[in-house]
């Protein structure tokens, strides 16, 4: 059987799907790297999904997907950008997601870290921003999860300079019960975060970021860097205190950053490890044996898919992630909070299917083929 896939120029190409998935299985916990997958949420397909409506989540399917990730040894990074935080998932929905996922993690013995930000407010001064962070930090800690201090749109808009970042983050770190993960999310993921850490100059911003860490190294488990700049991440990684991990959030260069060099390596907290979960886990277990070349042989071929999903405008990568979850059978529909399933074109989705199928990511290739053909038929593409 073949599939007629559309290209951006309006032409069709014939693709022959594979018949067998990549052979991967659950295994032992990782020993050489700490690895989180930032997980997507499954929307309720019967709910109002207009952009201004509150998020309606299919909790059974959402939690089932987290169990899938935990079964392969991955940690779950919850209520993050991949879960449409600030792009369909509001704070009320995120708080419920944190509570439910943390309880599920405790029940199955899975590792979980959850995002704490300020998205319950849209503006305010430093005092209001600090209070918003405190509210969310309390929810994460009360749920028993590790906090990830997310970048704040409100702080980016209100800060007068680096001193406000030092004041807000210093206050939060002093009161946090356990070490947190600090998240530097670049403007390619969220344009409202341009100039974060008090400067549009990334070198100056880096110095402020490092100053925050240096003042409270005992309260910082690690940093997640999402700037899509491998050289900058490596330079930053080499300047961290020995006790502070670097979690790569670079969905363009993750194999080389996780593999590392003679001076160190990055751990991982990645949105691309949502669709790549089992394959990524298999690769890390190979790396655990000291076989860096084998790790790269498994993971390097996935970069083309990741770069495709995260192509500009990068913030819409979630559409491709959810689309692949539908094709893989992790959910029964291709519907997203806020109607975000419409954020990528049919040719973009067709190419994502082709690349993912080529990697063997679909547990049931026939189901993926049938669902792809259903979508194509809805768009009027005859087979």
CSV table of C-alpha atoms in Angstrom, one decimal:
chain,number,residue,atom,x,y,z
A,1,UNK,CA,0.0,0.0,0.0
A,2,UNK,CA,1.1,3.6,-0.7
A,3,UNK,CA,0.0,7.0,0.5
A,4,UNK,CA,-0.2,10.1,-1.7
A,5,UNK,CA,1.4,12.9,0.3
A,6,UNK,CA,1.0,16.6,-0.6
A,7,UNK,CA,4.0,19.0,-0.8
A,8,UNK,CA,4.0,22.7,-0.2
A,9,UNK,CA,4.0,23.4,-4.0
A,10,UNK,CA,0.7,21.5,-4.5
A,11,UNK,CA,2.3,18.4,-6.0
A,12,UNK,CA,1.7,14.9,-4.7
A,13,UNK,CA,4.4,12.3,-4.0
A,14,UNK,CA,4.0,8.6,-3.4
A,15,UNK,CA,5.1,7.2,-0.1
A,16,UNK,CA,5.3,3.6,0.9
A,17,UNK,CA,4.9,3.2,4.7
A,18,UNK,CA,6.9,0.7,6.6
A,19,UNK,CA,5.2,-2.4,7.9
A,20,UNK,CA,7.0,-2.9,11.2
A,21,UNK,CA,7.8,-0.4,14.0
A,22,UNK,CA,11.2,0.0,15.5
A,23,UNK,CA,11.8,-2.7,18.1
A,24,UNK,CA,12.1,-1.0,21.5
A,25,UNK,CA,11.0,-2.1,24.9
A,26,UNK,CA,10.9,-0.9,28.5
A,27,UNK,CA,14.2,-1.4,30.4
A,28,UNK,CA,16.3,-0.5,33.4
A,29,UNK,CA,16.5,3.0,34.8
A,30,UNK,CA,19.1,5.4,33.3
A,31,UNK,CA,22.4,5.7,35.0
A,32,UNK,CA,24.4,8.2,33.0
A,33,UNK,CA,21.8,11.0,32.3
A,34,UNK,CA,18.7,12.4,33.9
A,35,UNK,CA,16.1,12.6,31.1
A,36,UNK,CA,12.7,14.3,31.1
A,37,UNK,CA,10.1,14.4,28.4
A,38,UNK,CA,8.0,17.5,28.3
A,39,UNK,CA,4.6,16.0,27.7
A,40,UNK,CA,1.6,17.2,25.7
A,41,UNK,CA,-2.0,17.3,27.0
A,42,UNK,CA,-4.9,15.5,25.3
A,43,UNK,CA,-7.8,17.8,24.8
A,44,UNK,CA,-11.4,16.8,25.3
A,45,UNK,CA,-12.6,16.6,21.6
A,46,UNK,CA,-16.2,17.4,22.5
A,47,UNK,CA,-15.5,20.6,24.4
A,48,UNK,CA,-15.4,24.1,23.2
A,49,UNK,CA,-11.9,24.6,21.8
A,50,UNK,CA,-12.1,28.2,20.5
A,51,UNK,CA,-9.0,30.2,21.3
A,52,UNK,CA,-10.6,32.2,24.2
A,53,UNK,CA,-12.2,29.2,25.9
A,54,UNK,CA,-10.7,27.5,29.0
A,55,UNK,CA,-8.8,24.4,28.3
A,56,UNK,CA,-10.8,21.2,28.5
A,57,UNK,CA,-8.6,18.2,29.1
A,58,UNK,CA,-9.2,14.5,28.5
A,59,UNK,CA,-7.7,13.4,31.8
A,60,UNK,CA,-7.7,9.6,31.2
A,61,UNK,CA,-5.8,9.9,27.9
A,62,UNK,CA,-3.5,12.6,29.3
A,63,UNK,CA,-2.5,10.5,32.2
A,64,UNK,CA,-2.2,7.4,30.1
A,65,UNK,CA,0.4,9.1,28.0
A,66,UNK,CA,2.4,10.0,31.0
A,67,UNK,CA,2.3,6.3,32.1
A,68,UNK,CA,3.6,5.5,28.6
A,69,UNK,CA,6.6,7.8,29.2
A,70,UNK,CA,7.3,6.5,32.7
A,71,UNK,CA,7.2,2.9,31.5
A,72,UNK,CA,10.2,3.6,29.3
A,73,UNK,CA,12.2,5.2,32.2
A,74,UNK,CA,11.7,8.8,31.2
A,75,UNK,CA,10.8,11.5,33.7
A,76,UNK,CA,7.9,13.8,32.9
A,77,UNK,CA,8.2,17.5,32.7
A,78,UNK,CA,4.7,18.6,33.4
A,79,UNK,CA,2.7,21.8,32.6
A,80,UNK,CA,5.4,23.2,30.4
A,81,UNK,CA,5.5,24.7,27.0
A,82,UNK,CA,4.8,21.4,25.3
A,83,UNK,CA,1.5,21.1,27.3
A,84,UNK,CA,0.4,24.4,25.6
A,85,UNK,CA,1.1,26.4,28.7
A,86,UNK,CA,0.1,29.9,27.8
A,87,UNK,CA,-1.1,28.7,24.4
A,88,UNK,CA,-4.4,27.0,25.3
A,89,UNK,CA,-3.7,25.8,28.8
A,90,UNK,CA,-4.5,28.4,31.4
A,91,UNK,CA,-3.3,28.4,35.0
A,92,UNK,CA,-6.4,26.7,36.3
A,93,UNK,CA,-6.0,23.9,33.9
A,94,UNK,CA,-2.2,23.7,34.6
A,95,UNK,CA,-2.8,23.5,38.4
A,96,UNK,CA,-5.2,20.6,37.9
A,97,UNK,CA,-2.8,18.9,35.5
A,98,UNK,CA,0.0,19.3,38.1
A,99,UNK,CA,-2.0,17.8,40.9
A,100,UNK,CA,-3.3,14.9,38.8
A,101,UNK,CA,0.0,14.0,37.2
A,102,UNK,CA,2.0,14.3,40.5
A,103,UNK,CA,-0.5,11.9,42.1
A,104,UNK,CA,-0.1,9.5,39.2
A,105,UNK,CA,3.7,9.7,39.4
A,106,UNK,CA,3.5,8.8,43.0
A,107,UNK,CA,1.2,5.8,42.3
A,108,UNK,CA,3.5,4.4,39.6
A,109,UNK,CA,6.9,5.5,40.9
A,110,UNK,CA,7.6,7.9,38.1
A,111,UNK,CA,9.8,11.0,38.2
A,112,UNK,CA,8.0,14.3,37.7
A,113,UNK,CA,9.0,18.0,37.6
A,114,UNK,CA,6.3,20.7,37.1
A,115,UNK,CA,6.4,24.2,35.7
A,116,UNK,CA,5.7,27.2,38.0
A,117,UNK,CA,5.2,30.5,36.4
A,118,UNK,CA,3.1,33.6,36.5
A,119,UNK,CA,0.5,33.0,33.9
A,120,UNK,CA,-2.5,33.7,36.2
A,121,UNK,CA,-1.6,37.4,35.7
A,122,UNK,CA,-0.9,39.3,32.5
A,123,UNK,CA,0.8,42.3,34.0
A,124,UNK,CA,1.9,43.8,37.3
A,125,UNK,CA,4.8,45.1,39.2
A,126,UNK,CA,7.6,43.1,40.8
A,127,UNK,CA,5.6,42.4,44.0
A,128,UNK,CA,2.6,41.0,42.0
A,129,UNK,CA,4.9,38.9,39.9
A,130,UNK,CA,6.7,37.5,42.9
A,131,UNK,CA,3.3,36.7,44.5
A,132,UNK,CA,2.1,34.9,41.4
A,133,UNK,CA,5.3,32.8,41.3
A,134,UNK,CA,4.8,32.0,45.0
A,135,UNK,CA,1.3,30.8,44.4
A,136,UNK,CA,2.3,28.4,41.6
A,137,UNK,CA,5.4,27.2,43.5
A,138,UNK,CA,3.2,26.3,46.4
A,139,UNK,CA,0.9,24.2,44.2
A,140,UNK,CA,3.9,22.3,42.7
A,141,UNK,CA,5.5,21.7,46.1
A,142,UNK,CA,2.2,20.6,47.8
A,143,UNK,CA,1.7,18.1,44.9
A,144,UNK,CA,5.1,16.6,45.8
A,145,UNK,CA,6.7,17.4,42.5
A,146,UNK,CA,10.1,19.1,41.7
A,147,UNK,CA,9.5,22.7,40.7
A,148,UNK,CA,10.7,24.2,37.3
A,149,UNK,CA,10.8,28.0,37.6
A,150,UNK,CA,9.5,29.0,34.1
A,151,UNK,CA,10.3,32.3,32.4
A,152,UNK,CA,7.6,34.9,33.1
A,153,UNK,CA,6.0,37.0,30.4
A,154,UNK,CA,4.9,39.5,33.0
A,155,UNK,CA,8.4,39.8,34.4
A,156,UNK,CA,9.9,40.3,30.9
A,157,UNK,CA,7.4,43.2,30.4
A,158,UNK,CA,7.8,44.8,33.8
A,159,UNK,CA,11.5,44.4,34.7
A,160,UNK,CA,13.5,47.5,34.7
A,161,UNK,CA,16.8,45.6,34.3
A,162,UNK,CA,18.8,42.7,35.7
A,163,UNK,CA,18.2,43.8,39.2
A,164,UNK,CA,14.6,42.9,39.1
A,165,UNK,CA,15.4,39.4,37.9
A,166,UNK,CA,18.0,39.0,40.7
A,167,UNK,CA,15.4,40.2,43.2
A,168,UNK,CA,12.5,37.9,42.1
A,169,UNK,CA,14.5,34.8,41.5
A,170,UNK,CA,16.6,35.3,44.6
A,171,UNK,CA,13.4,35.6,46.7
A,172,UNK,CA,11.9,32.4,45.2
A,173,UNK,CA,15.1,30.4,45.6
A,174,UNK,CA,15.5,31.4,49.2
A,175,UNK,CA,12.0,30.1,50.0
A,176,UNK,CA,11.9,27.0,47.9
A,177,UNK,CA,11.8,23.8,49.9
A,178,UNK,CA,13.9,21.7,47.5
A,179,UNK,CA,16.3,22.5,44.6
A,180,UNK,CA,14.5,23.7,41.5
A,181,UNK,CA,15.2,23.7,37.8
A,182,UNK,CA,15.6,27.2,36.2
A,183,UNK,CA,14.2,27.5,32.7
A,184,UNK,CA,15.6,29.9,30.1
A,185,UNK,CA,13.1,29.8,27.3
A,186,UNK,CA,14.2,31.7,24.2
A,187,UNK,CA,12.0,34.1,22.1
A,188,UNK,CA,11.8,31.6,19.3
A,189,UNK,CA,9.5,29.6,21.6
A,190,UNK,CA,7.7,32.7,23.0
A,191,UNK,CA,8.3,36.1,21.5
A,192,UNK,CA,7.1,37.8,24.7
A,193,UNK,CA,10.3,36.6,26.4
A,194,UNK,CA,12.6,38.7,24.3
A,195,UNK,CA,15.2,40.4,26.4
A,196,UNK,CA,14.9,38.0,29.4
A,197,UNK,CA,17.3,38.3,32.3
A,198,UNK,CA,17.3,42.1,31.7
A,199,UNK,CA,19.1,42.4,28.3
A,200,UNK,CA,18.7,41.8,24.6
A,201,UNK,CA,22.4,41.0,24.6
A,202,UNK,CA,22.6,37.3,25.2
A,203,UNK,CA,26.1,37.6,26.7
A,204,UNK,CA,24.9,40.1,29.3
A,205,UNK,CA,21.8,38.0,29.9
A,206,UNK,CA,24.0,35.0,30.6
A,207,UNK,CA,25.9,36.9,33.2
A,208,UNK,CA,22.7,37.7,35.1
A,209,UNK,CA,21.5,34.1,34.8
A,210,UNK,CA,24.8,32.8,36.2
A,211,UNK,CA,24.7,35.4,39.0
A,212,UNK,CA,21.3,34.1,40.1
A,213,UNK,CA,22.7,30.5,40.2
A,214,UNK,CA,26.0,31.5,41.9
A,215,UNK,CA,24.1,33.2,44.8
A,216,UNK,CA,22.0,30.1,45.5
A,217,UNK,CA,23.8,27.0,44.1
A,218,UNK,CA,22.3,24.7,46.8
A,219,UNK,CA,18.7,25.6,45.6
A,220,UNK,CA,19.4,25.0,41.9
A,221,UNK,CA,19.2,21.4,40.8
A,222,UNK,CA,19.8,22.4,37.2
A,223,UNK,CA,19.0,24.7,34.3
A,224,UNK,CA,17.0,24.0,31.2
A,225,UNK,CA,18.3,26.0,28.3
A,226,UNK,CA,16.0,26.4,25.3
A,227,UNK,CA,17.9,28.8,23.0
A,228,UNK,CA,18.6,26.5,20.0
A,229,UNK,CA,22.2,27.5,20.1
A,230,UNK,CA,24.5,24.5,20.9
A,231,UNK,CA,27.7,26.6,21.3
A,232,UNK,CA,26.1,29.0,23.8
A,233,UNK,CA,24.7,26.0,25.8
A,234,UNK,CA,28.1,24.4,26.0
A,235,UNK,CA,29.8,27.6,27.0
A,236,UNK,CA,27.2,28.1,29.7
A,237,UNK,CA,27.3,24.5,30.8
A,238,UNK,CA,31.1,24.8,31.4
A,239,UNK,CA,30.5,27.7,33.8
A,240,UNK,CA,28.0,26.1,36.1
A,241,UNK,CA,28.9,25.1,39.6
A,242,UNK,CA,29.7,21.4,39.8
A,243,UNK,CA,26.5,20.6,41.6
A,244,UNK,CA,24.2,22.2,39.0
A,245,UNK,CA,23.1,20.2,36.0
A,246,UNK,CA,22.5,21.5,32.5
A,247,UNK,CA,19.3,20.1,31.0
A,248,UNK,CA,19.3,20.6,27.3
A,249,UNK,CA,16.2,22.1,25.8
A,250,UNK,CA,17.7,22.4,22.4
A,251,UNK,CA,15.5,20.4,20.0
A,252,UNK,CA,18.0,21.0,17.1
A,253,UNK,CA,21.2,19.7,18.6
A,254,UNK,CA,20.3,17.3,21.4
A,255,UNK,CA,22.3,14.3,20.4
A,256,UNK,CA,25.6,16.0,20.5
A,257,UNK,CA,24.7,18.0,23.7
A,258,UNK,CA,23.6,14.8,25.6
A,259,UNK,CA,26.6,12.9,24.3
A,260,UNK,CA,28.9,15.7,25.5
A,261,UNK,CA,32.6,16.1,25.2
A,262,UNK,CA,35.7,15.8,27.3
A,263,UNK,CA,34.6,18.6,29.5
A,264,UNK,CA,31.1,17.5,30.3
A,265,UNK,CA,27.6,16.8,28.9
A,266,UNK,CA,24.0,17.9,29.1
A,267,UNK,CA,21.1,16.0,30.7
A,268,UNK,CA,17.8,16.4,28.9
A,269,UNK,CA,14.4,18.1,29.2
A,270,UNK,CA,13.0,18.1,25.8
A,271,UNK,CA,9.7,18.5,24.0
A,272,UNK,CA,10.9,16.2,21.1
A,273,UNK,CA,11.2,13.4,23.6
A,274,UNK,CA,7.3,13.3,23.7
A,275,UNK,CA,7.1,11.7,20.2
A,276,UNK,CA,10.6,10.1,20.5
A,277,UNK,CA,10.1,8.7,24.0
A,278,UNK,CA,10.7,4.9,23.5
A,279,UNK,CA,13.5,5.5,20.9
A,280,UNK,CA,15.1,8.2,23.1
A,281,UNK,CA,15.0,5.9,26.1
A,282,UNK,CA,16.6,3.1,24.1
A,283,UNK,CA,19.4,5.5,23.0
A,284,UNK,CA,20.2,6.7,26.5
A,285,UNK,CA,20.4,3.1,27.7
A,286,UNK,CA,23.0,2.5,25.0
A,287,UNK,CA,24.8,5.5,26.2
A,288,UNK,CA,24.7,4.2,29.8
A,289,UNK,CA,27.0,1.3,28.6
A,290,UNK,CA,29.6,3.8,27.4
A,291,UNK,CA,28.7,3.3,23.7
A,292,UNK,CA,28.5,6.9,22.6
A,293,UNK,CA,28.7,6.0,18.9
A,294,UNK,CA,25.8,3.6,19.3
A,295,UNK,CA,23.8,6.3,21.1
A,296,UNK,CA,24.5,8.7,18.2
A,297,UNK,CA,23.5,6.0,15.6
A,298,UNK,CA,20.1,5.8,17.2
A,299,UNK,CA,19.4,9.4,17.9
A,300,UNK,CA,21.1,11.3,15.1
A,301,UNK,CA,18.6,10.2,12.5
A,302,UNK,CA,15.8,11.7,14.6
A,303,UNK,CA,17.1,15.3,14.2
A,304,UNK,CA,15.5,15.8,10.8
A,305,UNK,CA,12.1,15.1,12.3
A,306,UNK,CA,12.7,17.4,15.3
A,307,UNK,CA,14.0,20.3,13.1
A,308,UNK,CA,10.9,19.9,11.0
A,309,UNK,CA,8.5,20.0,13.9
A,310,UNK,CA,10.3,22.9,15.5
A,311,UNK,CA,10.8,25.0,12.3
A,312,UNK,CA,9.7,28.6,12.6
A,313,UNK,CA,7.3,29.7,13.9
A,314,UNK,CA,8.8,27.4,16.5
A,315,UNK,CA,6.1,27.9,19.1
A,316,UNK,CA,3.7,25.9,17.0
A,317,UNK,CA,5.7,22.7,17.3
A,318,UNK,CA,3.0,21.4,19.7
A,319,UNK,CA,0.7,20.8,16.7
A,320,UNK,CA,3.1,18.3,15.2
A,321,UNK,CA,3.7,16.6,18.6
A,322,UNK,CA,0.0,16.0,19.2
A,323,UNK,CA,-0.5,15.0,15.5
A,324,UNK,CA,2.1,12.3,16.0
A,325,UNK,CA,0.5,11.1,19.2
A,326,UNK,CA,-2.7,10.7,17.4
A,327,UNK,CA,-1.1,8.7,14.6
A,328,UNK,CA,0.7,6.6,17.2
A,329,UNK,CA,-2.6,5.6,18.8
A,330,UNK,CA,-2.0,7.5,22.1
A,331,UNK,CA,-5.2,9.4,21.6
A,332,UNK,CA,-8.3,8.9,19.6
A,333,UNK,CA,-8.5,12.3,17.8
A,334,UNK,CA,-6.4,15.2,16.5
A,335,UNK,CA,-7.9,18.0,18.5
A,336,UNK,CA,-6.0,20.5,20.7
A,337,UNK,CA,-6.8,23.1,23.3
A,338,UNK,CA,-7.5,26.5,21.6
A,339,UNK,CA,-8.0,24.8,18.2
A,340,UNK,CA,-4.3,24.7,17.8
A,341,UNK,CA,-4.5,21.6,15.5
A,342,UNK,CA,-4.9,24.2,12.7
A,343,UNK,CA,-1.6,25.9,13.4
A,344,UNK,CA,0.4,23.8,10.8
A,345,UNK,CA,-0.3,23.1,7.2
A,346,UNK,CA,-1.3,19.8,5.7
A,347,UNK,CA,2.1,19.5,3.8
A,348,UNK,CA,3.9,20.1,7.1
A,349,UNK,CA,1.9,17.4,8.8
A,350,UNK,CA,2.4,15.0,5.8
A,351,UNK,CA,6.1,15.4,6.0
A,352,UNK,CA,6.0,14.8,9.8
A,353,UNK,CA,4.2,11.6,9.2
A,354,UNK,CA,6.7,10.5,6.6
A,355,UNK,CA,9.7,11.2,8.8
A,356,UNK,CA,8.2,9.6,11.9
A,357,UNK,CA,7.1,6.5,10.0
A,358,UNK,CA,10.6,6.2,8.5
A,359,UNK,CA,12.0,6.1,12.0
A,360,UNK,CA,9.6,3.4,13.1
A,361,UNK,CA,7.9,5.6,15.7
A,362,UNK,CA,4.4,4.2,15.2
A,363,UNK,CA,3.6,1.1,17.3
A,364,UNK,CA,1.0,0.2,14.7
A,365,UNK,CA,2.1,1.5,11.3
A,366,UNK,CA,-1.1,0.4,9.7
A,367,UNK,CA,-3.2,2.5,12.1
A,368,UNK,CA,-0.9,5.5,11.4
A,369,UNK,CA,-1.4,5.0,7.7
A,370,UNK,CA,-5.2,4.8,8.0
A,371,UNK,CA,-5.3,7.9,10.2
A,372,UNK,CA,-3.1,9.8,7.8
A,373,UNK,CA,-5.3,8.9,4.9
A,374,UNK,CA,-8.4,10.0,6.9
A,375,UNK,CA,-6.8,13.4,7.4
A,376,UNK,CA,-5.8,13.6,3.8
A,377,UNK,CA,-9.4,12.8,2.7
A,378,UNK,CA,-10.7,15.6,4.9
A,379,UNK,CA,-8.5,18.0,3.0
A,380,UNK,CA,-9.6,16.5,-0.4
A,381,UNK,CA,-6.5,14.6,-1.2
A,382,UNK,CA,-7.6,11.5,-3.1
A,383,UNK,CA,-5.7,8.2,-2.6
